Amino acid sequence: RAAIEIDFDGAHNAATWISHRPTAKVVREVTIRQVGSDHLRLCIELKGKQLWGYKCSVTNNAVVLTIRRPPKLALLPDSPFKGLTIALEPGHGGDNSGAGGVSGSLEKDINRRAVEELARQFEAAGAKIVIVRKDDDSTSLAERVRRAVTTNADLCISVHANFAGHERGYLRVSGTSTYYKWPFYRDLAEAIHARLLDITKLADFGNVGNFNYYPLRANTWMPSMLVEQAFMSNPEDEAKTLDPVFRKEMMRAVLLGTQDWLNRMRAEAGEL
């Protein structure tokens, strides 16, 4: 089962009871443990295997934790995307061009085209799409997160392109990769990573955890991950990201990986 743990420093356990109601849909049990002389740990165990999202705030006299209910996924034969809202973030934009390709291409443009293609494919599969950086705006990272959260999106996918130095040659580093910050979103990134490798046949640069990109770190309200399409510093990789046919296939891999993960969620919920 999934769980959330909150540590309190300078605290001791004075709880005499913890109420659990049979009507609870998400939380199975809450426990408190004194793990050190001034170190208290609160554990919230969930009923399911997947934590979908949470928000945490502090008032003058309380810590308020809100745990998100998983969305109700459509049953077969419908697509698991039916009824879902997906936030898409094209990396960089405006004055921030991101990486520059060896041919002079700009990462912000490559990311935008990829997200436009991905949005078309997700919408055709039944999802509603929110693009948190429109056109060539210089939208702040905090504003991108705010847009995803305020639209109550069910998932968030960021799309970037990678870059490496040329000290040992332009062809030294290549490949596709995926990234996540929080461990409970690892499986989503891994499912997309597997499809990217299978469909694009690009080199494997890994599924990278604990990635500190702000929209992944700050957005805990929904599963989120980041795709680094390929290396713009590698001429072969860059040419592929500029190819509309290859772009379509790469975004199809992102869609299919997301679908694989959602189908797993349906199976675990007994909805397949």
XYZ file of C-alpha atoms in Angstrom:
272
model
C 0.000 0.000 0.000
C 1.013 3.603 -0.550
C 1.700 5.804 2.471
C 2.643 9.354 3.390
C 4.986 10.060 6.291
C 5.327 13.438 8.020
C 8.184 14.036 10.462
C 7.917 16.550 13.318
C 11.082 17.749 15.067
C 10.907 18.980 18.658
C 7.708 17.004 19.268
C 6.533 14.117 21.443
C 3.626 11.719 21.166
C 0.721 12.792 23.383
C -2.094 11.292 21.289
C -4.614 9.223 23.218
C -6.705 8.067 20.230
C -6.970 8.353 16.440
C -10.430 8.020 14.878
C -10.959 6.042 11.655
C -14.320 6.131 9.910
C -15.695 3.258 7.766
C -16.761 5.819 5.141
C -13.137 6.767 4.409
C -12.400 6.215 0.714
C -8.652 6.870 0.546
C -7.040 6.531 3.999
C -6.804 3.103 5.648
C -4.992 3.937 8.912
C -3.104 6.743 10.648
C -0.369 5.885 13.140
C 2.049 7.911 15.272
C 5.492 6.755 16.334
C 8.174 8.384 18.472
C 11.330 7.668 16.455
C 13.648 9.803 18.628
C 13.620 11.869 21.772
C 12.377 14.923 19.859
C 11.373 13.272 16.619
C 7.773 12.248 15.887
C 6.596 10.456 12.745
C 3.023 10.482 11.479
C 2.214 7.741 8.946
C -0.908 7.864 6.762
C -1.426 4.490 5.088
C -3.667 4.526 2.027
C -6.094 1.869 0.861
C -4.597 1.637 -2.623
C -1.140 1.102 -4.081
C -0.949 4.489 -5.837
C -0.795 7.873 -4.152
C -2.432 10.186 -6.691
C -1.603 13.499 -5.040
C -1.639 15.591 -1.901
C -1.425 19.139 -0.540
C 0.064 20.135 2.803
C -0.334 23.469 4.581
C 0.479 24.818 8.055
C -1.744 27.110 10.109
C -1.086 28.656 13.522
C -2.280 25.533 15.325
C -2.512 22.719 12.769
C -0.927 20.852 9.913
C -3.537 20.280 7.207
C -2.937 17.383 4.816
C -5.314 16.885 1.892
C -4.983 13.588 0.021
C -6.394 13.389 -3.469
C -8.811 10.681 -4.509
C -7.732 8.809 -7.656
C -9.858 9.688 -10.679
C -12.564 7.263 -11.726
C -11.046 5.661 -14.805
C -13.328 4.682 -17.685
C -14.133 0.992 -17.997
C -13.282 -1.151 -21.001
C -13.844 -0.932 -23.896
C -13.437 2.832 -23.378
C -9.997 4.439 -23.408
C -8.506 5.080 -19.940
C -8.031 8.687 -21.087
C -11.767 9.281 -21.366
C -12.757 11.988 -18.898
C -9.179 12.738 -17.762
C -7.541 16.173 -17.878
C -3.835 16.132 -18.727
C -1.565 19.160 -18.253
C 1.300 19.449 -20.742
C 4.323 21.689 -20.235
C 6.556 22.584 -23.197
C 9.887 23.409 -21.549
C 11.393 26.918 -21.756
C 9.794 29.667 -23.912
C 10.036 33.370 -24.598
C 13.433 34.799 -23.659
C 14.490 31.393 -22.336
C 15.284 29.419 -25.480
C 16.719 26.429 -23.662
C 19.411 24.418 -25.409
C 20.619 25.208 -28.918
C 21.015 22.475 -31.478
C 24.107 22.080 -33.634
C 22.039 23.165 -36.673
C 20.777 26.278 -34.880
C 17.427 24.896 -33.728
C 16.026 26.093 -30.401
C 14.829 23.763 -27.678
C 11.785 25.888 -26.868
C 10.499 25.384 -30.420
C 11.212 21.650 -30.459
C 9.389 21.277 -27.140
C 6.390 23.297 -28.328
C 5.988 21.268 -31.526
C 6.266 18.021 -29.588
C 3.605 19.108 -27.078
C 1.273 20.221 -29.878
C 1.579 16.753 -31.411
C 1.162 15.034 -28.037
C -1.935 17.137 -27.309
C -3.505 16.035 -30.606
C -2.905 12.388 -29.796
C -4.197 12.637 -26.216
C -7.334 14.475 -27.369
C -7.979 11.840 -30.047
C -7.790 9.227 -27.257
C -10.435 11.059 -25.210
C -8.459 13.319 -22.848
C -8.952 17.010 -22.200
C -5.670 18.912 -22.547
C -4.342 21.953 -20.702
C -1.114 23.405 -22.143
C 0.452 25.455 -19.363
C 2.817 27.423 -21.621
C 1.024 28.688 -24.728
C 2.765 29.803 -27.922
C 6.112 31.429 -27.059
C 5.236 32.895 -23.656
C 7.836 33.477 -20.934
C 5.591 31.843 -18.350
C 7.264 31.363 -14.956
C 7.660 27.845 -13.614
C 5.504 28.717 -10.604
C 2.720 29.921 -12.905
C 2.917 26.691 -14.928
C 2.392 24.685 -11.748
C -0.451 26.969 -10.685
C -2.230 26.469 -14.006
C -1.944 22.693 -13.778
C -3.235 22.628 -10.193
C -6.065 25.146 -10.626
C -7.446 23.240 -13.611
C -7.406 20.142 -11.387
C -5.517 18.174 -14.027
C -5.193 14.444 -13.371
C -1.643 14.132 -14.775
C 1.163 16.476 -15.778
C 3.831 15.744 -18.394
C 6.736 18.087 -19.142
C 8.547 17.842 -22.481
C 12.152 18.975 -22.942
C 15.204 18.163 -25.056
C 18.601 17.337 -23.583
C 22.094 18.782 -24.110
C 25.667 17.727 -23.343
C 29.056 19.359 -23.813
C 31.211 18.796 -26.901
C 34.597 18.391 -25.241
C 34.843 14.750 -26.305
C 32.917 15.069 -29.550
C 29.379 15.779 -30.729
C 28.424 12.096 -30.853
C 29.647 11.217 -27.380
C 26.230 11.444 -25.642
C 22.841 10.563 -27.110
C 19.555 8.987 -26.169
C 16.153 9.490 -24.622
C 15.309 9.667 -20.918
C 12.536 10.278 -18.414
C 12.567 12.004 -15.018
C 10.501 12.134 -11.844
C 10.913 13.739 -8.426
C 8.748 11.763 -5.989
C 9.029 7.954 -5.674
C 5.279 7.395 -6.007
C 5.420 8.714 -9.598
C 8.303 6.494 -10.638
C 6.105 3.874 -12.316
C 4.511 6.440 -14.640
C 7.936 7.656 -15.786
C 9.176 4.087 -16.139
C 6.195 3.062 -18.305
C 6.787 5.992 -20.662
C 10.535 5.309 -20.697
C 9.958 1.692 -21.745
C 7.743 2.729 -24.655
C 10.210 5.424 -25.784
C 13.021 2.875 -25.991
C 10.868 0.314 -27.780
C 9.343 2.637 -30.383
C 12.100 5.202 -31.081
C 15.091 2.816 -30.821
C 17.079 5.726 -29.362
C 19.908 5.039 -26.930
C 18.919 4.677 -23.280
C 19.890 7.611 -21.053
C 17.817 6.282 -18.158
C 14.761 6.809 -15.983
C 16.075 9.354 -13.492
C 14.630 9.820 -9.994
C 14.813 12.660 -7.467
C 14.973 15.168 -10.337
C 14.686 18.652 -8.856
C 12.997 20.474 -11.747
C 10.572 22.910 -10.101
C 7.325 21.813 -11.836
C 8.036 18.234 -10.706
C 9.101 19.201 -7.188
C 6.351 21.726 -6.459
C 3.445 19.874 -8.078
C 2.394 17.188 -5.599
C -1.306 17.367 -6.496
C -1.042 14.959 -9.440
C 1.345 12.380 -10.921
C 3.976 14.263 -12.903
C 7.051 13.405 -14.935
C 9.382 14.872 -17.552
C 10.465 13.564 -20.971
C 13.865 14.551 -22.365
C 13.243 13.658 -25.990
C 16.867 13.352 -27.143
C 20.135 15.325 -27.159
C 20.158 18.506 -29.224
C 23.943 18.506 -28.903
C 24.027 15.279 -30.920
C 23.438 15.874 -34.677
C 21.668 12.537 -35.188
C 19.390 13.050 -32.185
C 18.665 16.649 -33.140
C 17.703 15.668 -36.697
C 15.196 13.183 -35.302
C 13.564 15.748 -33.015
C 13.149 18.029 -36.069
C 11.539 15.279 -38.174
C 7.697 15.485 -38.007
C 7.335 11.744 -38.679
C 9.752 10.813 -35.896
C 8.134 13.375 -33.582
C 4.757 11.751 -34.118
C 6.183 8.335 -33.239
C 7.967 9.663 -30.158
C 4.800 11.297 -28.854
C 2.897 8.096 -29.618
C 5.362 6.359 -27.301
C 4.566 8.891 -24.558
C 0.842 8.301 -25.042
C 1.187 4.507 -25.035
C 3.409 4.553 -21.942
C 0.851 6.683 -20.110
C -1.877 4.303 -21.280
C 0.087 1.291 -20.001
C 0.339 2.903 -16.575
C -3.351 3.853 -16.489
C -4.345 0.329 -17.511
C -2.294 -0.955 -14.584
C -4.225 1.432 -12.318
C -7.503 0.084 -13.742
C -6.408 -3.497 -13.116
C -5.384 -2.762 -9.530
C -8.739 -1.083 -8.913
C -10.521 -4.148 -10.275
C -11.843 -2.208 -13.255
C -10.477 -4.470 -15.996
